[in-house]
Tab-separated table of C-alpha atoms in Angstrom:
chain	number	residue	atom	x	y	z
A	893	ASN	CA	127.495	100.280	131.874
A	894	ALA	CA	123.885	99.459	132.814
A	895	GLY	CA	123.241	98.389	129.280
A	896	VAL	CA	119.589	98.528	128.260
A	897	THR	CA	117.083	99.491	130.903
A	898	GLN	CA	113.304	99.423	130.739
A	899	THR	CA	110.682	100.798	133.049
A	900	PRO	CA	108.357	99.825	134.387
A	901	LYS	CA	108.763	96.035	134.862
A	902	PHE	CA	105.096	95.354	135.240
A	903	ARG	CA	101.920	97.361	134.432
A	904	ILE	CA	98.207	96.749	134.344
A	905	LEU	CA	96.120	98.998	132.208
A	906	LYS	CA	92.375	99.341	131.612
A	907	ILE	CA	91.068	99.392	128.033
A	908	GLY	CA	91.436	102.756	126.454
A	909	GLN	CA	94.149	104.056	128.843
A	910	SER	CA	97.444	105.233	127.506
A	911	MET	CA	101.010	104.779	128.756
A	912	THR	CA	104.605	105.105	127.750
A	913	LEU	CA	107.136	102.314	128.100
A	914	GLN	CA	110.555	103.758	128.674
A	915	CYS	CA	113.839	102.392	127.226
A	916	THR	CA	117.256	103.780	127.791
A	917	GLN	CA	120.700	102.560	126.727
A	918	ASP	CA	124.093	103.858	127.743
A	919	MET	CA	126.281	102.178	125.158
A	920	ASN	CA	126.113	104.942	122.602
A	921	HIS	CA	124.301	102.601	120.157
A	922	ASN	CA	122.776	104.146	117.064
A	923	TYR	CA	120.062	101.519	116.549
A	924	MET	CA	117.243	100.773	118.886
A	925	TYR	CA	114.270	98.440	118.621
A	926	TRP	CA	110.970	97.521	120.269
A	927	TYR	CA	109.594	93.973	120.214
A	928	ARG	CA	106.588	92.314	121.691
A	929	GLN	CA	106.579	88.668	122.762
A	930	ASP	CA	103.301	86.812	123.005
A	931	PRO	CA	102.966	83.477	124.891
A	932	GLY	CA	104.386	80.620	122.801
A	933	MET	CA	105.541	82.982	120.133
A	934	GLY	CA	108.721	84.553	118.974
A	935	LEU	CA	109.459	88.187	119.118
A	936	LYS	CA	107.875	90.526	116.669
A	937	LEU	CA	109.365	93.853	115.728
A	938	ILE	CA	107.107	96.802	116.443
A	939	TYR	CA	109.310	99.828	115.555
A	940	TYR	CA	112.947	100.590	115.181
A	941	SER	CA	115.272	103.571	114.993
A	942	VAL	CA	118.547	104.028	113.152
A	943	GLY	CA	119.475	107.152	114.971
A	944	ALA	CA	118.094	110.200	116.845
A	945	GLY	CA	115.146	111.720	114.896
A	946	ILE	CA	114.614	108.619	112.662
A	947	THR	CA	112.142	105.898	113.219
A	948	ASP	CA	110.573	103.239	111.076
A	949	LYS	CA	107.802	100.631	111.304
A	950	GLY	CA	108.441	96.995	111.899
A	951	GLU	CA	106.161	94.018	111.452
A	952	VAL	CA	103.527	94.929	113.876
A	953	PRO	CA	103.323	98.816	114.409
A	954	ASN	CA	99.497	99.332	114.647
A	955	GLY	CA	98.398	100.820	117.945
A	956	TYR	CA	101.900	102.015	118.879
A	957	ASN	CA	104.026	105.194	118.438
A	958	VAL	CA	107.592	105.922	119.142
A	959	SER	CA	109.970	108.817	119.107
A	960	ARG	CA	113.771	109.157	119.273
A	961	SER	CA	114.823	112.655	120.388
A	962	THR	CA	118.109	111.483	121.873
A	963	THR	CA	120.536	108.690	121.171
A	964	GLU	CA	119.932	107.052	124.588
A	965	ASP	CA	116.063	107.096	124.825
A	966	PHE	CA	113.474	105.264	122.698
A	967	PRO	CA	110.091	105.409	124.361
A	968	LEU	CA	107.116	103.377	123.070
A	969	ARG	CA	103.654	104.785	123.448
A	970	LEU	CA	100.279	103.125	123.614
A	971	GLU	CA	97.552	105.651	123.065
A	972	LEU	CA	94.373	103.520	123.466
A	973	ALA	CA	95.259	100.252	125.203
A	974	ALA	CA	93.427	97.150	123.902
A	975	PRO	CA	93.498	93.589	125.337
A	976	SER	CA	95.340	92.487	122.164
A	977	GLN	CA	98.324	94.507	123.417
A	978	THR	CA	98.724	92.324	126.465
A	979	SER	CA	102.309	91.070	126.004
A	980	VAL	CA	105.925	91.209	127.155
A	981	TYR	CA	107.706	94.161	125.572
A	982	PHE	CA	111.512	94.139	124.960
A	983	CYS	CA	113.698	97.011	124.018
A	984	ALA	CA	116.955	96.346	122.258
A	985	SER	CA	119.945	98.264	120.924
A	986	SER	CA	122.902	97.706	118.555
A	987	TYR	CA	125.849	99.770	117.458
A	988	SER	CA	125.092	99.270	113.800
A	989	SER	CA	122.252	97.537	111.990
A	990	ALA	CA	121.163	94.334	113.769
A	991	LEU	CA	118.766	93.904	110.817
A	992	LEU	CA	121.918	93.241	108.836
A	993	GLU	CA	124.285	91.482	111.254
A	994	ASP	CA	125.178	93.374	114.301
A	995	THR	CA	124.494	91.956	117.734
A	996	GLN	CA	121.487	93.260	119.599
A	997	TYR	CA	121.442	93.834	123.394
A	998	PHE	CA	118.115	93.363	125.113
A	999	GLY	CA	116.606	94.935	128.081
A	1000	PRO	CA	114.828	92.878	130.888
A	1001	GLY	CA	111.277	93.489	129.411
A	1002	THR	CA	108.094	95.138	130.546
A	1003	ARG	CA	105.128	92.884	131.179
A	1004	LEU	CA	101.935	94.585	130.227
A	1005	THR	CA	98.404	93.432	130.879
A	1006	VAL	CA	95.332	95.254	129.496
A	1007	LEU	CA	92.028	94.463	131.180
B	1169	ALA	CA	108.127	86.307	102.613
B	1170	GLN	CA	110.508	85.183	105.328
B	1171	SER	CA	109.762	82.569	107.952
B	1172	VAL	CA	111.494	80.632	110.580
B	1173	THR	CA	110.322	77.241	111.795
B	1174	GLN	CA	111.601	75.639	114.966
B	1175	LEU	CA	110.613	71.995	115.138
B	1176	GLY	CA	109.665	70.925	118.587
B	1177	SER	CA	108.385	73.521	121.140
B	1178	HIS	CA	109.806	71.431	124.009
B	1179	VAL	CA	112.926	69.434	124.105
B	1180	SER	CA	114.203	67.319	127.038
B	1181	VAL	CA	117.712	65.908	127.310
B	1182	SER	CA	119.636	64.244	130.105
B	1183	GLU	CA	122.551	66.042	131.632
B	1184	GLY	CA	125.662	65.169	129.520
B	1185	ALA	CA	123.625	64.316	126.530
B	1186	LEU	CA	123.776	65.804	123.070
B	1187	VAL	CA	121.573	68.987	122.586
B	1188	LEU	CA	119.985	69.339	119.081
B	1189	LEU	CA	117.557	72.234	118.449
B	1190	ARG	CA	116.238	72.519	114.933
B	1191	CYS	CA	115.630	75.501	112.885
B	1192	ASN	CA	114.618	75.854	109.183
B	1193	TYR	CA	114.148	79.073	107.363
B	1194	SER	CA	112.537	80.105	104.106
B	1195	SER	CA	114.299	82.894	102.218
B	1196	SER	CA	114.628	83.915	98.597
B	1197	VAL	CA	118.105	85.286	99.319
B	1198	PRO	CA	120.985	84.220	101.573
B	1199	PRO	CA	119.830	85.389	105.043
B	1200	TYR	CA	121.691	86.269	108.187
B	1201	LEU	CA	120.904	83.690	110.838
B	1202	PHE	CA	120.949	83.941	114.622
B	1203	TRP	CA	120.342	81.865	117.730
B	1204	TYR	CA	119.277	83.650	120.974
B	1205	VAL	CA	118.763	82.242	124.419
B	1206	GLN	CA	116.198	83.525	127.025
B	1207	TYR	CA	116.512	82.665	130.697
B	1208	PRO	CA	113.376	83.098	132.769
B	1209	ASN	CA	112.324	86.724	133.292
B	1210	GLN	CA	115.214	87.955	131.193
B	1211	GLY	CA	115.798	89.478	127.821
B	1212	LEU	CA	117.289	87.616	124.926
B	1213	GLN	CA	121.042	86.988	124.761
B	1214	LEU	CA	122.914	86.250	121.512
B	1215	LEU	CA	124.420	82.745	121.384
B	1216	LEU	CA	125.871	82.926	117.869
B	1217	LYS	CA	125.232	84.198	114.396
B	1218	TYR	CA	126.002	83.359	110.808
B	1219	THR	CA	126.531	86.180	108.287
B	1220	THR	CA	129.133	85.109	105.733
B	1221	GLY	CA	132.134	82.771	105.504
B	1222	ALA	CA	132.479	79.526	107.471
B	1223	THR	CA	129.254	77.641	107.657
B	1224	LEU	CA	129.994	76.231	111.088
B	1225	VAL	CA	129.557	78.838	113.727
B	1226	LYS	CA	130.772	78.553	117.250
B	1227	GLY	CA	129.019	80.577	120.009
B	1228	ILE	CA	129.114	81.055	123.720
B	1229	ASN	CA	128.584	78.344	126.371
B	1230	GLY	CA	129.836	75.549	123.977
B	1231	PHE	CA	127.018	75.916	121.413
B	1232	GLU	CA	127.529	75.799	117.768
B	1233	ALA	CA	125.378	75.831	114.537
B	1234	GLU	CA	125.890	74.869	110.963
B	1235	PHE	CA	124.381	76.843	108.039
B	1236	LYS	CA	123.241	74.314	105.371
B	1237	LYS	CA	121.959	76.260	102.390
B	1238	ARG	CA	120.595	73.240	100.449
B	1239	GLU	CA	118.595	72.114	103.492
B	1240	THR	CA	117.772	75.680	104.530
B	1241	SER	CA	118.621	74.768	107.990
B	1242	PHE	CA	120.575	76.230	110.964
B	1243	HIS	CA	120.366	73.702	113.690
B	1244	LEU	CA	121.842	74.449	117.139
B	1245	THR	CA	124.008	71.778	118.888
B	1246	LYS	CA	125.995	71.169	121.996
B	1247	PRO	CA	127.839	67.965	122.697
B	1248	SER	CA	127.097	67.718	126.420
B	1249	ALA	CA	124.098	69.399	128.115
B	1250	HIS	CA	124.460	71.192	131.414
B	1251	MET	CA	121.789	72.059	133.855
B	1252	SER	CA	122.396	75.708	133.272
B	1253	ASP	CA	121.479	75.268	129.598
B	1254	ALA	CA	117.833	75.024	130.603
B	1255	ALA	CA	116.147	77.912	128.833
B	1256	GLU	CA	114.123	79.105	125.897
B	1257	TYR	CA	116.036	79.217	122.490
B	1258	PHE	CA	115.031	81.273	119.533
B	1259	CYS	CA	116.220	81.055	116.032
B	1260	ALA	CA	115.984	84.282	114.016
B	1261	VAL	CA	116.679	85.488	110.387
B	1262	THR	CA	116.985	89.028	109.075
B	1263	HIS	CA	116.061	90.128	105.655
B	1264	SER	CA	114.990	93.455	104.048
B	1265	ASN	CA	115.391	95.415	107.256
B	1266	GLN	CA	113.138	93.068	109.180
B	1267	PHE	CA	113.811	90.601	111.923
B	1268	TYR	CA	111.892	87.244	111.980
B	1269	PHE	CA	111.951	85.065	115.144
B	1270	GLY	CA	110.884	81.456	115.390
B	1271	THR	CA	108.381	80.524	118.059
B	1272	GLY	CA	111.024	79.178	120.382
B	1273	THR	CA	112.051	75.798	121.814
B	1274	SER	CA	112.070	75.277	125.540
B	1275	LEU	CA	115.030	73.087	126.609
B	1276	THR	CA	114.709	71.025	129.817
B	1277	VAL	CA	117.813	69.247	131.174
B	1278	ILE	CA	117.183	66.215	133.319
B	1279	PRO	CA	119.616	65.494	136.071
């Protein structure tokens, strides 16, 4: 199993541009999550999904959108990139709810810079 | 509101010495508690977690943590530090379908 994979690894955007961060897991996990990690800070939950077709907001959803058309994929979309969205983005998955107790498996991250 | 406080953003220990990383939480109900480790340029990896039952939890790589309800603490310890333990460590708590992470503690191991 490849686990959780994320693409791209690095990206530089100009203000106002849009992009999609890709996340795929091959563990048949129901739950998937997107986090952002800012320097010197812990991770903050952006969005999560409990299964295909179901998504919900986390702590910091503004400026982002997600979709979950398949169990494997959970892309994160930035429509109008802003400097405040410069961060490292991590995707994670779990078989059942990590928000209760199950273990999350993290991808390697996408480092995004908005100039 | 939930919060997680990690005391000390940087901790240095000598190889072979005790590792103690502190974590306190605020919660109105019993939380689920986690410690994650992050090596450079990698995602987070679960070290251990407390959900219910025994308050002393053993994790991977020789780490353990004890849930102390009265002190609202979940400190991470390891009896003898190894060079490979150098990393960033995050304490986290879940409550009401949200995940709250601390700001992290960077552990340096001195040879």
